[in-house]
PDB file of C-alpha atoms and ligand atoms in Angstrom:
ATOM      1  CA  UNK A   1     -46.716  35.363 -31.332  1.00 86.00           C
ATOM      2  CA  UNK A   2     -46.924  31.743 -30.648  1.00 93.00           C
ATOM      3  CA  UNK A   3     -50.392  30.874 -31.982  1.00 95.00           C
ATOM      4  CA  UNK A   4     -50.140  32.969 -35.162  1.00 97.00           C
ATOM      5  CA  UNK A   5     -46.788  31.070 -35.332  1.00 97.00           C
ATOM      6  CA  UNK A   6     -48.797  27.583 -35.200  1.00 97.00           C
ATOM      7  CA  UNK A   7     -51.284  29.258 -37.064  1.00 96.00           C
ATOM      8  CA  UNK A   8     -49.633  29.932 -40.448  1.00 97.00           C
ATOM      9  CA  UNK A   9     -47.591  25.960 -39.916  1.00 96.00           C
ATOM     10  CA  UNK A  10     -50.795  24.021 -39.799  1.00 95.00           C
ATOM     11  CA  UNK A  11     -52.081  26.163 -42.772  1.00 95.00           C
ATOM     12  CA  UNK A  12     -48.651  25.487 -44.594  1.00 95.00           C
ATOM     13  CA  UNK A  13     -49.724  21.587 -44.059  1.00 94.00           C
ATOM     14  CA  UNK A  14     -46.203  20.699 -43.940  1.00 96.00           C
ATOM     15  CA  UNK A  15     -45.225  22.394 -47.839  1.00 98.00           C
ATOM     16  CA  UNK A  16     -42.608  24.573 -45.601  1.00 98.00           C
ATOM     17  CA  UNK A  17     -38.379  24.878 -45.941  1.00 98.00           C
ATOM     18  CA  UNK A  18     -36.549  27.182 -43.461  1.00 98.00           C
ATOM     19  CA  UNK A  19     -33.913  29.313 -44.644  1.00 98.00           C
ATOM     20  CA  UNK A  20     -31.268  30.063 -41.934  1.00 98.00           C
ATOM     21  CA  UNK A  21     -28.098  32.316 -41.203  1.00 97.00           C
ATOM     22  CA  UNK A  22     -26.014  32.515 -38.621  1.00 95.00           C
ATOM     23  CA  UNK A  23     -28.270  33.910 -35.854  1.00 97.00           C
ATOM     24  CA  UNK A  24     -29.859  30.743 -35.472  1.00 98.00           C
ATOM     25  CA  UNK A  25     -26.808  29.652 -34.028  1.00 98.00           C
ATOM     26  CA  UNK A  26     -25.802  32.479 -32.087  1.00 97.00           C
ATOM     27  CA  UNK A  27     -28.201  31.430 -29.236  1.00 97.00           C
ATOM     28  CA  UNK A  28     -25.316  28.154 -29.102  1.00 98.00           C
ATOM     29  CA  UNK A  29     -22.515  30.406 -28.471  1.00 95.00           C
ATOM     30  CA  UNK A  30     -21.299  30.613 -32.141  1.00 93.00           C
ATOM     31  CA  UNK A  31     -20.587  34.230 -32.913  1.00 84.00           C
ATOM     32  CA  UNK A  32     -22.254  36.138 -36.037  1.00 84.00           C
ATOM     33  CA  UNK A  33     -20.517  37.436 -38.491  1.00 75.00           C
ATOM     34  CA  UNK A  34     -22.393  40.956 -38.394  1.00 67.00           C
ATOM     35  CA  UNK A  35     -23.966  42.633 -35.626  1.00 63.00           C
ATOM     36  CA  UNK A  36     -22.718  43.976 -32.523  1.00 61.00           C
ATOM     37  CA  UNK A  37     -21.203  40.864 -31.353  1.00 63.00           C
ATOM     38  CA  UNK A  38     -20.434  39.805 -35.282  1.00 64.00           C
ATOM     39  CA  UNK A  39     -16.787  38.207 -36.190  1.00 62.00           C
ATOM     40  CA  UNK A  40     -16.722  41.259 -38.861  1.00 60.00           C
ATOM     41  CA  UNK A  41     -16.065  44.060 -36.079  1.00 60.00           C
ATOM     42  CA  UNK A  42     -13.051  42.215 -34.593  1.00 65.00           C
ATOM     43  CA  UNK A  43     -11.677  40.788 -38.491  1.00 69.00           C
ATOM     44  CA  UNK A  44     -11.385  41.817 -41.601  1.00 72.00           C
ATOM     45  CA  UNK A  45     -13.146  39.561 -43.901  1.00 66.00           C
ATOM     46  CA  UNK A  46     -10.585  40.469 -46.551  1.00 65.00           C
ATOM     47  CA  UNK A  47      -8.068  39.323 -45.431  1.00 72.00           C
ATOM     48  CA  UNK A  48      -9.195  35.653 -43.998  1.00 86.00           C
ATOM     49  CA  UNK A  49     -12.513  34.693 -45.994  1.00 90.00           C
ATOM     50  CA  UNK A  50     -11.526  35.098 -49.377  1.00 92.00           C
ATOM     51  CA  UNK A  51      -9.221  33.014 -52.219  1.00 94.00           C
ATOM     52  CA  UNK A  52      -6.539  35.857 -52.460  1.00 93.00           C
ATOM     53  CA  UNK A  53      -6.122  35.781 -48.275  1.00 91.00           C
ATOM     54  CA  UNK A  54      -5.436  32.065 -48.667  1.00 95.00           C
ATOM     55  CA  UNK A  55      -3.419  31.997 -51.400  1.00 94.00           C
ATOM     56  CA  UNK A  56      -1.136  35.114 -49.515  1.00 92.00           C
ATOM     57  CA  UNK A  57      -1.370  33.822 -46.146  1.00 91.00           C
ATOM     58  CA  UNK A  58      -2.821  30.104 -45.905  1.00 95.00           C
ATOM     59  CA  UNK A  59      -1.305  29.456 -42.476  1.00 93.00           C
ATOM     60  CA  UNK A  60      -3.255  32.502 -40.608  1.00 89.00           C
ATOM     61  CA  UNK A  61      -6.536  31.642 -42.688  1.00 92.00           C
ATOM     62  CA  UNK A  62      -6.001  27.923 -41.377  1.00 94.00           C
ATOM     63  CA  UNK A  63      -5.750  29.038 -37.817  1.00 91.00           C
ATOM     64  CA  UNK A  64      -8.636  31.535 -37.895  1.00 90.00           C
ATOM     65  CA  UNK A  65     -10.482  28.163 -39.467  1.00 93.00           C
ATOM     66  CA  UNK A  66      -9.084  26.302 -36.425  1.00 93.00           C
ATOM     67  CA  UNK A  67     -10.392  28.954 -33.633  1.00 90.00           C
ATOM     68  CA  UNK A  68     -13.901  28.520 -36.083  1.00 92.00           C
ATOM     69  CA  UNK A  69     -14.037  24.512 -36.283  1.00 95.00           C
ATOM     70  CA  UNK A  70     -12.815  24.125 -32.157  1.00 94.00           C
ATOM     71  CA  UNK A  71     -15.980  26.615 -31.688  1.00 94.00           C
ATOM     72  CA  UNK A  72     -18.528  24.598 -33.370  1.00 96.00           C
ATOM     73  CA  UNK A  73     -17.401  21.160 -32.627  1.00 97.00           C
ATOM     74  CA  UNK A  74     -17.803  22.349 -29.045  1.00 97.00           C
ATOM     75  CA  UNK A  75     -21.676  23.672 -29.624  1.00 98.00           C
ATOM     76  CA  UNK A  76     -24.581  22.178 -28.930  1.00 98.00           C
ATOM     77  CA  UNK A  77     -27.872  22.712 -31.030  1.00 98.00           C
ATOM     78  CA  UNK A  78     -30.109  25.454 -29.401  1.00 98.00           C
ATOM     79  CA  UNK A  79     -34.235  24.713 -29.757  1.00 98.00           C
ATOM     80  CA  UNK A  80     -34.429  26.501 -32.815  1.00 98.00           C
ATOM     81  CA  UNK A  81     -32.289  23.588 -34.499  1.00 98.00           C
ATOM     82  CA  UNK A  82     -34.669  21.151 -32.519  1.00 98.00           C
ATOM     83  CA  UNK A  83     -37.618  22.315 -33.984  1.00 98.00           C
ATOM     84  CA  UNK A  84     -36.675  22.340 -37.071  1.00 98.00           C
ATOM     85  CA  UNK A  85     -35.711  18.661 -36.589  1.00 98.00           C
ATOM     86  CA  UNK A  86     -38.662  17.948 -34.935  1.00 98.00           C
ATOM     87  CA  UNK A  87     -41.040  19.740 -37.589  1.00 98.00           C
ATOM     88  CA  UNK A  88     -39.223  17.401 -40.573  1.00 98.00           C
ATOM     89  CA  UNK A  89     -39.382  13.992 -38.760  1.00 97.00           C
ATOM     90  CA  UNK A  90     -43.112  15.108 -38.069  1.00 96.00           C
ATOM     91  CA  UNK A  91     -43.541  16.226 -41.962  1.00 96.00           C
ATOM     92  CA  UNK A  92     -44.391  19.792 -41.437  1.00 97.00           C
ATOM     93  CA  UNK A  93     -41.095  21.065 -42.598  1.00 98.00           C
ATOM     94  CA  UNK A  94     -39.468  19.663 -46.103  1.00 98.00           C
ATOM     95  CA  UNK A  95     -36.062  20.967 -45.784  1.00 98.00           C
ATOM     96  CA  UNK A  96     -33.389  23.325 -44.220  1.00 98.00           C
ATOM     97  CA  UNK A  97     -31.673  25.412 -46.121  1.00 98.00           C
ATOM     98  CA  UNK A  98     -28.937  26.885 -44.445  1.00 98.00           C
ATOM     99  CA  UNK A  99     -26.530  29.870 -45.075  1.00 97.00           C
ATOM    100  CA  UNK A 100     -24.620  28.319 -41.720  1.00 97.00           C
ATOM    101  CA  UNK A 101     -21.016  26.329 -42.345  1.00 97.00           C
ATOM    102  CA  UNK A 102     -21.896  24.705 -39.010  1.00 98.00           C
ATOM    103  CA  UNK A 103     -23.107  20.705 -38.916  1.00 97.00           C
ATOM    104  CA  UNK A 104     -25.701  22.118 -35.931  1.00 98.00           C
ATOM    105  CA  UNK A 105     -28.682  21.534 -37.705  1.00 98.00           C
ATOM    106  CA  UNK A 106     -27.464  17.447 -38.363  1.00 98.00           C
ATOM    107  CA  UNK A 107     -26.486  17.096 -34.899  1.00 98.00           C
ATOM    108  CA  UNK A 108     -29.837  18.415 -33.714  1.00 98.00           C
ATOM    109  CA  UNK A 109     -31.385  15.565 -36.037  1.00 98.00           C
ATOM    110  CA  UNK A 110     -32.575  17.517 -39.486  1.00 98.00           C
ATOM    111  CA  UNK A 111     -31.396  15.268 -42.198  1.00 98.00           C
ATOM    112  CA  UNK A 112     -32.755  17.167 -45.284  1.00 98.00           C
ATOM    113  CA  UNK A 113     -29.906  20.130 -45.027  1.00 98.00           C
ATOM    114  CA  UNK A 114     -28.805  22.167 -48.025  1.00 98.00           C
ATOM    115  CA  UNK A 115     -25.289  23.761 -47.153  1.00 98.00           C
ATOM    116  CA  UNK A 116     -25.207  27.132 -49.403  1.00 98.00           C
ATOM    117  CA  UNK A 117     -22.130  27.789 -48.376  1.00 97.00           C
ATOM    118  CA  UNK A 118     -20.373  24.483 -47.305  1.00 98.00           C
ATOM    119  CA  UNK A 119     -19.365  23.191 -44.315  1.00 98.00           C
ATOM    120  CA  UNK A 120     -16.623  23.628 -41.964  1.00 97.00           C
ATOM    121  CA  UNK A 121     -16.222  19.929 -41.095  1.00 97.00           C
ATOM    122  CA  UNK A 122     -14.798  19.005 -44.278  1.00 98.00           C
ATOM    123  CA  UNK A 123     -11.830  19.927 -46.081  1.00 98.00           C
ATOM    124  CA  UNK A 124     -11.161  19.932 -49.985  1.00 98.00           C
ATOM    125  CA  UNK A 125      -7.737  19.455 -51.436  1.00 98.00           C
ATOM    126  CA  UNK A 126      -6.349  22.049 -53.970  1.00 97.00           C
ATOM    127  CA  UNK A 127      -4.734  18.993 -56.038  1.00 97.00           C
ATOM    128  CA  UNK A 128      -7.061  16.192 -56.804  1.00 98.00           C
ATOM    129  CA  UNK A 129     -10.281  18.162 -55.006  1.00 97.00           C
ATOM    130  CA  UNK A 130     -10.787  15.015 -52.667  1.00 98.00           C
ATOM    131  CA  UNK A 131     -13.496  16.088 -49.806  1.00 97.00           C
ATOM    132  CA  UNK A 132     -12.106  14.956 -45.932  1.00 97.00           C
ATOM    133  CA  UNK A 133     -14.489  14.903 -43.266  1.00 97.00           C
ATOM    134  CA  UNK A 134     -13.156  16.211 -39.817  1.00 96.00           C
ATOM    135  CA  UNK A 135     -14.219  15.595 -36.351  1.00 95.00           C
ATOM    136  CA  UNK A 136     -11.434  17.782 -35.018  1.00 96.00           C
ATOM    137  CA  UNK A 137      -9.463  21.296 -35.706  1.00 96.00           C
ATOM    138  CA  UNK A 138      -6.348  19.958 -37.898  1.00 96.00           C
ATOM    139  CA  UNK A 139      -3.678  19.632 -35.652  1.00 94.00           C
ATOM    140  CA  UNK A 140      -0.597  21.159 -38.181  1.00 94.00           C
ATOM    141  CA  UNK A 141      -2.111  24.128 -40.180  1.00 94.00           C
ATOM    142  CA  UNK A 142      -2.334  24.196 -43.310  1.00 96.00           C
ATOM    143  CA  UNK A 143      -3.218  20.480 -43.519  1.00 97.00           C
ATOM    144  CA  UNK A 144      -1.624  18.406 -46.338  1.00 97.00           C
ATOM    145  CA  UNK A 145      -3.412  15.540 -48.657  1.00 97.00           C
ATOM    146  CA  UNK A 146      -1.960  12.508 -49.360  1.00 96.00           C
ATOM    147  CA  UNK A 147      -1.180  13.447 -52.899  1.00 98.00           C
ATOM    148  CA  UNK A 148       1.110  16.205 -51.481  1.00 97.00           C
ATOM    149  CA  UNK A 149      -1.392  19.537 -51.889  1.00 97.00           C
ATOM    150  CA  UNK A 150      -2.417  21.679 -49.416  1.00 97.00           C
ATOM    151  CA  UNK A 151      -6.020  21.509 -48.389  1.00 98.00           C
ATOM    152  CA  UNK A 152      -8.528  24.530 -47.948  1.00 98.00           C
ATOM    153  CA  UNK A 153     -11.685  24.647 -45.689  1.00 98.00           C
ATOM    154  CA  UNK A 154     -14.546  22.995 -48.042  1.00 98.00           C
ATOM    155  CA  UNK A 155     -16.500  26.557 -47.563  1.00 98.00           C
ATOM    156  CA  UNK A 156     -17.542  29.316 -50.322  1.00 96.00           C
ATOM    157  CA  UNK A 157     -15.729  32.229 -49.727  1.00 95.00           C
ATOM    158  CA  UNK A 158     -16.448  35.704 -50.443  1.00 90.00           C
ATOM    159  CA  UNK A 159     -15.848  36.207 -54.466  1.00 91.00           C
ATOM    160  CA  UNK A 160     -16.953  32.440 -54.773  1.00 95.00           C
ATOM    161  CA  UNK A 161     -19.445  31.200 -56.666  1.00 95.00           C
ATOM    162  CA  UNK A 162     -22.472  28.514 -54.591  1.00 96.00           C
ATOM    163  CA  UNK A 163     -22.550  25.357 -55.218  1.00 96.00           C
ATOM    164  CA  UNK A 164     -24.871  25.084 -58.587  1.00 97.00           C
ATOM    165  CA  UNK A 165     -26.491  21.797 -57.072  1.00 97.00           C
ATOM    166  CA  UNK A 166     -27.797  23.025 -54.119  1.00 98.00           C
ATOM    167  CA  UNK A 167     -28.495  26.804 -55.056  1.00 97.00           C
ATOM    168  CA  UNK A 168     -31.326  24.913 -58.299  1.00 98.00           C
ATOM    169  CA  UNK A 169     -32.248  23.069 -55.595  1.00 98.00           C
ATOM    170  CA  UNK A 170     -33.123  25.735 -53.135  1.00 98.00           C
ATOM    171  CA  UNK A 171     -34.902  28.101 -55.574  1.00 98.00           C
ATOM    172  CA  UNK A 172     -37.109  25.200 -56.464  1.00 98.00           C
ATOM    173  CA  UNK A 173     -37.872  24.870 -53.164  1.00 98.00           C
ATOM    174  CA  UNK A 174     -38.701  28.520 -52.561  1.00 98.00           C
ATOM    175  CA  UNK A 175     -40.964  28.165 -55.744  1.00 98.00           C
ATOM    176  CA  UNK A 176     -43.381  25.568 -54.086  1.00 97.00           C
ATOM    177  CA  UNK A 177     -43.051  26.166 -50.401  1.00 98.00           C
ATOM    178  CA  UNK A 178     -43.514  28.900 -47.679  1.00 98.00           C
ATOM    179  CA  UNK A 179     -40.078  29.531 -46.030  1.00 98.00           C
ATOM    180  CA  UNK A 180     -39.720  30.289 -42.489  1.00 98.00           C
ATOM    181  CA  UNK A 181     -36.505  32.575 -41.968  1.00 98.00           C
ATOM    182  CA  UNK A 182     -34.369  32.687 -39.405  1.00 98.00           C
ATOM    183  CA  UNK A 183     -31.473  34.447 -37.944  1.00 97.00           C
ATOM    184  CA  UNK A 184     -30.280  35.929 -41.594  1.00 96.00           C
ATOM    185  CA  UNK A 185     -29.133  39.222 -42.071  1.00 93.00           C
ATOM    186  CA  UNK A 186     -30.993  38.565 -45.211  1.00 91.00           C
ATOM    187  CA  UNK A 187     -28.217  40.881 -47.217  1.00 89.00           C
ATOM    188  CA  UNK A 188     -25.567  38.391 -48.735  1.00 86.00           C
ATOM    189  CA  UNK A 189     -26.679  37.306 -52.172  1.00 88.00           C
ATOM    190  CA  UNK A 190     -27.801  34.510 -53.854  1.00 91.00           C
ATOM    191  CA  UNK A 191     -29.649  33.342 -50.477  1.00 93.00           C
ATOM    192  CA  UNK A 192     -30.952  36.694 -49.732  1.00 95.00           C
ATOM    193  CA  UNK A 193     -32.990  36.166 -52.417  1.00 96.00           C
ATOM    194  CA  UNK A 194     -35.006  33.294 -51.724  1.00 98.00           C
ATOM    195  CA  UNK A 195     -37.332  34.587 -49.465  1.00 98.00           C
ATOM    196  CA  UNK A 196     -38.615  37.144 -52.354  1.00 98.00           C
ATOM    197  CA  UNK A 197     -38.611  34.490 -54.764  1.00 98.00           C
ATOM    198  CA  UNK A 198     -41.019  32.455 -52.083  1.00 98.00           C
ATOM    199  CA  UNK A 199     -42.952  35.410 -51.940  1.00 98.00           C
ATOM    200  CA  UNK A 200     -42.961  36.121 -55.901  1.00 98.00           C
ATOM    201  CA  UNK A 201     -44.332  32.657 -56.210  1.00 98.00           C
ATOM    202  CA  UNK A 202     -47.195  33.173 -53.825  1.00 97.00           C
ATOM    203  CA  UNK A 203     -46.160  31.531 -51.065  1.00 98.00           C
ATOM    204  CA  UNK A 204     -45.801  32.849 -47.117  1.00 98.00           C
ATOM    205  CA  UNK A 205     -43.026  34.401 -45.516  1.00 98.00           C
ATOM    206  CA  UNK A 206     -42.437  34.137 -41.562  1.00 98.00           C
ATOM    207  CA  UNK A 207     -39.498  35.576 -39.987  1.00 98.00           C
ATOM    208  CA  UNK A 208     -38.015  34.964 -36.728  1.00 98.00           C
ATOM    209  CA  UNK A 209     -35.158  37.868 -35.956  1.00 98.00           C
ATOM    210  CA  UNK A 210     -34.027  40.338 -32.900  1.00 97.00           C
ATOM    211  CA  UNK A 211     -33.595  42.635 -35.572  1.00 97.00           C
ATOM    212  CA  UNK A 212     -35.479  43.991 -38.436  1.00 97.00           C
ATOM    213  CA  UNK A 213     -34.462  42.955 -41.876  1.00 97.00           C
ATOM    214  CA  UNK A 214     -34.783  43.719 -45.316  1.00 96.00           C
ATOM    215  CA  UNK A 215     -36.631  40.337 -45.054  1.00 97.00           C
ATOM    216  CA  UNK A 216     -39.553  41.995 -42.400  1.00 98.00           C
ATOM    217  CA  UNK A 217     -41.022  44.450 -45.155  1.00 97.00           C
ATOM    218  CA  UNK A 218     -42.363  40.852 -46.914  1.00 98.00           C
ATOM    219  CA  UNK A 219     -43.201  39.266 -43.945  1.00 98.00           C
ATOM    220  CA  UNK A 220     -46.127  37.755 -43.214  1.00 98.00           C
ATOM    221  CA  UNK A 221     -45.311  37.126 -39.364  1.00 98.00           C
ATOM    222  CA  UNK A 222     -42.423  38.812 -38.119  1.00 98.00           C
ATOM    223  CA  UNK A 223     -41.127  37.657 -34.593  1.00 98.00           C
ATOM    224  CA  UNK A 224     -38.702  39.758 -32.707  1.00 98.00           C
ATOM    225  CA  UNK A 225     -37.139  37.489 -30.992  1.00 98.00           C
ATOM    226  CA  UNK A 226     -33.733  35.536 -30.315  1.00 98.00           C
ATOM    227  CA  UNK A 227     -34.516  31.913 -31.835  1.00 98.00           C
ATOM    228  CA  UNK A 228     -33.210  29.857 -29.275  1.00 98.00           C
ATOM    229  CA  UNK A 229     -36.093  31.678 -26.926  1.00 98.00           C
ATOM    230  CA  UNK A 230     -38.845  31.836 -29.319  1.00 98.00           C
ATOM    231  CA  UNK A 231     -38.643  28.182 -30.223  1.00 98.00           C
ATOM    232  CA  UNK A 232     -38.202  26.679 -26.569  1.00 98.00           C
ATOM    233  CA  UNK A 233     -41.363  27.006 -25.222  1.00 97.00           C
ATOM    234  CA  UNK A 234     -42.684  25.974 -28.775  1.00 97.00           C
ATOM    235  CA  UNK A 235     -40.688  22.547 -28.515  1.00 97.00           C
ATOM    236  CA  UNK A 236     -43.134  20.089 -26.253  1.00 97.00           C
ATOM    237  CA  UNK A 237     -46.478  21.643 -28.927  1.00 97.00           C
ATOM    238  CA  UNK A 238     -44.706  20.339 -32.049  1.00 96.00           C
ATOM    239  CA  UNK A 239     -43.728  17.188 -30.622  1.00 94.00           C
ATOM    240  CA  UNK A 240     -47.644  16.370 -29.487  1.00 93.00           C
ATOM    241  CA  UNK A 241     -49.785  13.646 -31.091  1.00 82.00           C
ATOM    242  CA  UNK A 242     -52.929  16.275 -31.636  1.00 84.00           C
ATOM    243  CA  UNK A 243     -50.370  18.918 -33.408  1.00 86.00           C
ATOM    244  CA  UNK A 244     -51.192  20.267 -36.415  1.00 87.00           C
TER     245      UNK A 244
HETATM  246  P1  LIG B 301     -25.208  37.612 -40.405  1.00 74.40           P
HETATM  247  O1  LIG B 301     -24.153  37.582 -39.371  1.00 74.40           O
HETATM  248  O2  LIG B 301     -25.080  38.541 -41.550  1.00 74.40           O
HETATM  249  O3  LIG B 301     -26.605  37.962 -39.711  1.00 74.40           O
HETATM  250  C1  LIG B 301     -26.984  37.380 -38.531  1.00 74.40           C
HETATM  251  C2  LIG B 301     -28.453  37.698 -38.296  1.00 74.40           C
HETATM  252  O4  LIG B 301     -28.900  36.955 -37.180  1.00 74.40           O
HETATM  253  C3  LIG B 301     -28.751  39.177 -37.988  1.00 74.40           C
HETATM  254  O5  LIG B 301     -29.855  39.586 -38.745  1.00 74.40           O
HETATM  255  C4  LIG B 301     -29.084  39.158 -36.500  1.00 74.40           C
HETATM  256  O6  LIG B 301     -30.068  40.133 -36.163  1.00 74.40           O
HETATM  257  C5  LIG B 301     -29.644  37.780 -36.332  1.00 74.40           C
HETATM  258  N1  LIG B 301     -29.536  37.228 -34.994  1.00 74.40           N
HETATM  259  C6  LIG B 301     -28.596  37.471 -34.040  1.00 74.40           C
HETATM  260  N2  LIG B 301     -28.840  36.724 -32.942  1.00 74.40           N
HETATM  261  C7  LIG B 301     -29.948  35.996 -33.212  1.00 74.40           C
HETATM  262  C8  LIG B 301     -30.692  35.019 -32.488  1.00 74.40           C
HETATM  263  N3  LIG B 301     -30.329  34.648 -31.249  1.00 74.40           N
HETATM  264  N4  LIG B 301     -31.783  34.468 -33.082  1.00 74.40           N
HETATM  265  C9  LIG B 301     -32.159  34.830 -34.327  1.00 74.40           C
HETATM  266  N5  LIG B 301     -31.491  35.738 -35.053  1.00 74.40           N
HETATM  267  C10 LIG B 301     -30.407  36.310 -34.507  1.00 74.40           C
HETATM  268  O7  LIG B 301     -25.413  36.117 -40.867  1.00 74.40           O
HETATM  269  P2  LIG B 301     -25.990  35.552 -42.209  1.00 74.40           P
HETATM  270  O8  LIG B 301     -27.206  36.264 -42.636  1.00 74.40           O
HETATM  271  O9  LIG B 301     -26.012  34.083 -42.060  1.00 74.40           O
HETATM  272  O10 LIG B 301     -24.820  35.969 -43.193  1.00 74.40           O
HETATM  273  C11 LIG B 301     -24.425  35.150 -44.055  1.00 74.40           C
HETATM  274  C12 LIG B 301     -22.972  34.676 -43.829  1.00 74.40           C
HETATM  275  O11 LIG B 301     -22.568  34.409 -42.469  1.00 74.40           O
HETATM  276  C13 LIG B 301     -22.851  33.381 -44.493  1.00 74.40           C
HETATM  277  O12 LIG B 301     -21.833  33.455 -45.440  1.00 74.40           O
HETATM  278  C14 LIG B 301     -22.505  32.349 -43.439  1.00 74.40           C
HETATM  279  O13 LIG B 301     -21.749  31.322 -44.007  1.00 74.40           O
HETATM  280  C15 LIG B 301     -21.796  33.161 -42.447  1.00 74.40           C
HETATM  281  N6  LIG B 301     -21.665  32.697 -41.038  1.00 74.40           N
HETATM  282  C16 LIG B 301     -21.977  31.416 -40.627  1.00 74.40           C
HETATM  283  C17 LIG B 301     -21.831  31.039 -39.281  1.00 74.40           C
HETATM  284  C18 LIG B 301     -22.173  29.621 -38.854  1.00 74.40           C
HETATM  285  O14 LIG B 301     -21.995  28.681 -39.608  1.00 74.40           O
HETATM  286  N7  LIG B 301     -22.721  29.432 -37.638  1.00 74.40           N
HETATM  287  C19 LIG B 301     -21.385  31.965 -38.346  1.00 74.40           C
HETATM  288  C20 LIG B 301     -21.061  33.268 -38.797  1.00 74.40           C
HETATM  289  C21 LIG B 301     -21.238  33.604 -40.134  1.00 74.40           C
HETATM  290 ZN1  LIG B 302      -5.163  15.673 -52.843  1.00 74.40          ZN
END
């Protein structure tokens, strides 16, 4: 799968945007949310990811958020967030667009990342909306902004509309450019979307899953494969002088 993989990125010439979900950071220890080992068999999304659950019960939302943040501040990027850095400082890759709340792909060096569904390293006050970077799981949950309001994990939750800004900005991105998919269930809309939209549009569609997806029927390579394994051997080729 590896050449046809290199294949189809030197024929993209570099007019490529990945669209990723949460298996891409599975293979760094952060779980799923569906799937065998997904966060949706042990909790019910109801009642933690959703306005009404914070609104009822913000203190047990904040701590699930807690468990969440301590998790991903703790990660390390995997090679599939590597290459995808590596593939945008070496112009073969124009964005990320990412479905993840995680700040993996920054750490791992992409710097062109379009949060879908925001990030879980910033919190947004109910009040006066100010945004507050973290670096750390808030210590008293729920935390409390200076003006006096309670704050809520800067994240879209289910029932929530996407960010307008960065949704435009991702369709016209799936207009111009082949997207290479990874680790999305490829089921929760808007983002599920994009990679028909890509296809509508006449560009390619590679996908890089374990599992098959309603995404693999468009496909124009479909890897089987855990990311974090497909993309390590991959890692010294896309760094080399003579690649593409
Ligand atoms: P999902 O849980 O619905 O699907 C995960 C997909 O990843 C599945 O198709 C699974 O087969 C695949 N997968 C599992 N292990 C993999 C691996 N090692 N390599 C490649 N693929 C692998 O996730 P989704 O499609 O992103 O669903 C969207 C929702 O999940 C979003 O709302 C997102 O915010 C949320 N989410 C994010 C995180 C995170 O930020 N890391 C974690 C859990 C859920
Ligand atoms: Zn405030």
């Amino acid at each position: 799968m590896i050449p046809e993989f290199l294949e189809l990125v030197r024929r993209c010439n570099g007019n490529i945007v990945a669209l990723t979900g949460a298996g891409i950071s599975a293979d760094s220890g952060i779980p799923t949310f569906r799937g065998k080992d997904g966060l949706w068999n042990k909790y019910r999304p109801e009642e933690l990811a959703t306005p009404q659950a914070f609104a009822k019960n913000p203190r047990l939302v904040w701590e699930w958020y807690a468990w969440r943040m301590e998790k991903v501040f703790s990660a390390r990027p995997n090679p599939a967030h590597l290459a995808l850095a590596i593939m945008e400082r070496r112009g073969l890759l124009k964005a990320v667009i990412t479905q993840n709340v995680d700040n993996l792909h920054e750490r791992a060096g992409s710097r062109n990342v379009i949060h879908l569904h925001g990030r879980i390293d910033e919190m947004r006050c109910l009040g006066c909306g100010r945004i507050v970077k973290v670096a750390e799981p808030p210590k008293v949950v729920p935390p409390v902004c200076e003006c006096g309001e309670m704050m809520r994990p800067n994240v879209v939750w289910f029932g929530e509309a996407l960010p307008e800004r960065e949704l435009e900005l991702a369709m016209s991105l799936c207009e111009e450019n082949s997207v290479l998919v990874i680790g999305t269930s490829a089921v929760v809309y808007p983002a599920a979307y994009l990679p028909h939209h890509a296809k509508r549009n006449g560009n390619m569609v590679i996908e890089i899953n374990p599992d098959v997806t309603p995404v693999t029927d468009i496909a124009d390579l479909s890897v089987r494969e855990r990311a974090g394994k497909f993309f390590e051997p991959l890692l010294p080729i896309l760094e080399e002088e003579g690649f593409p």
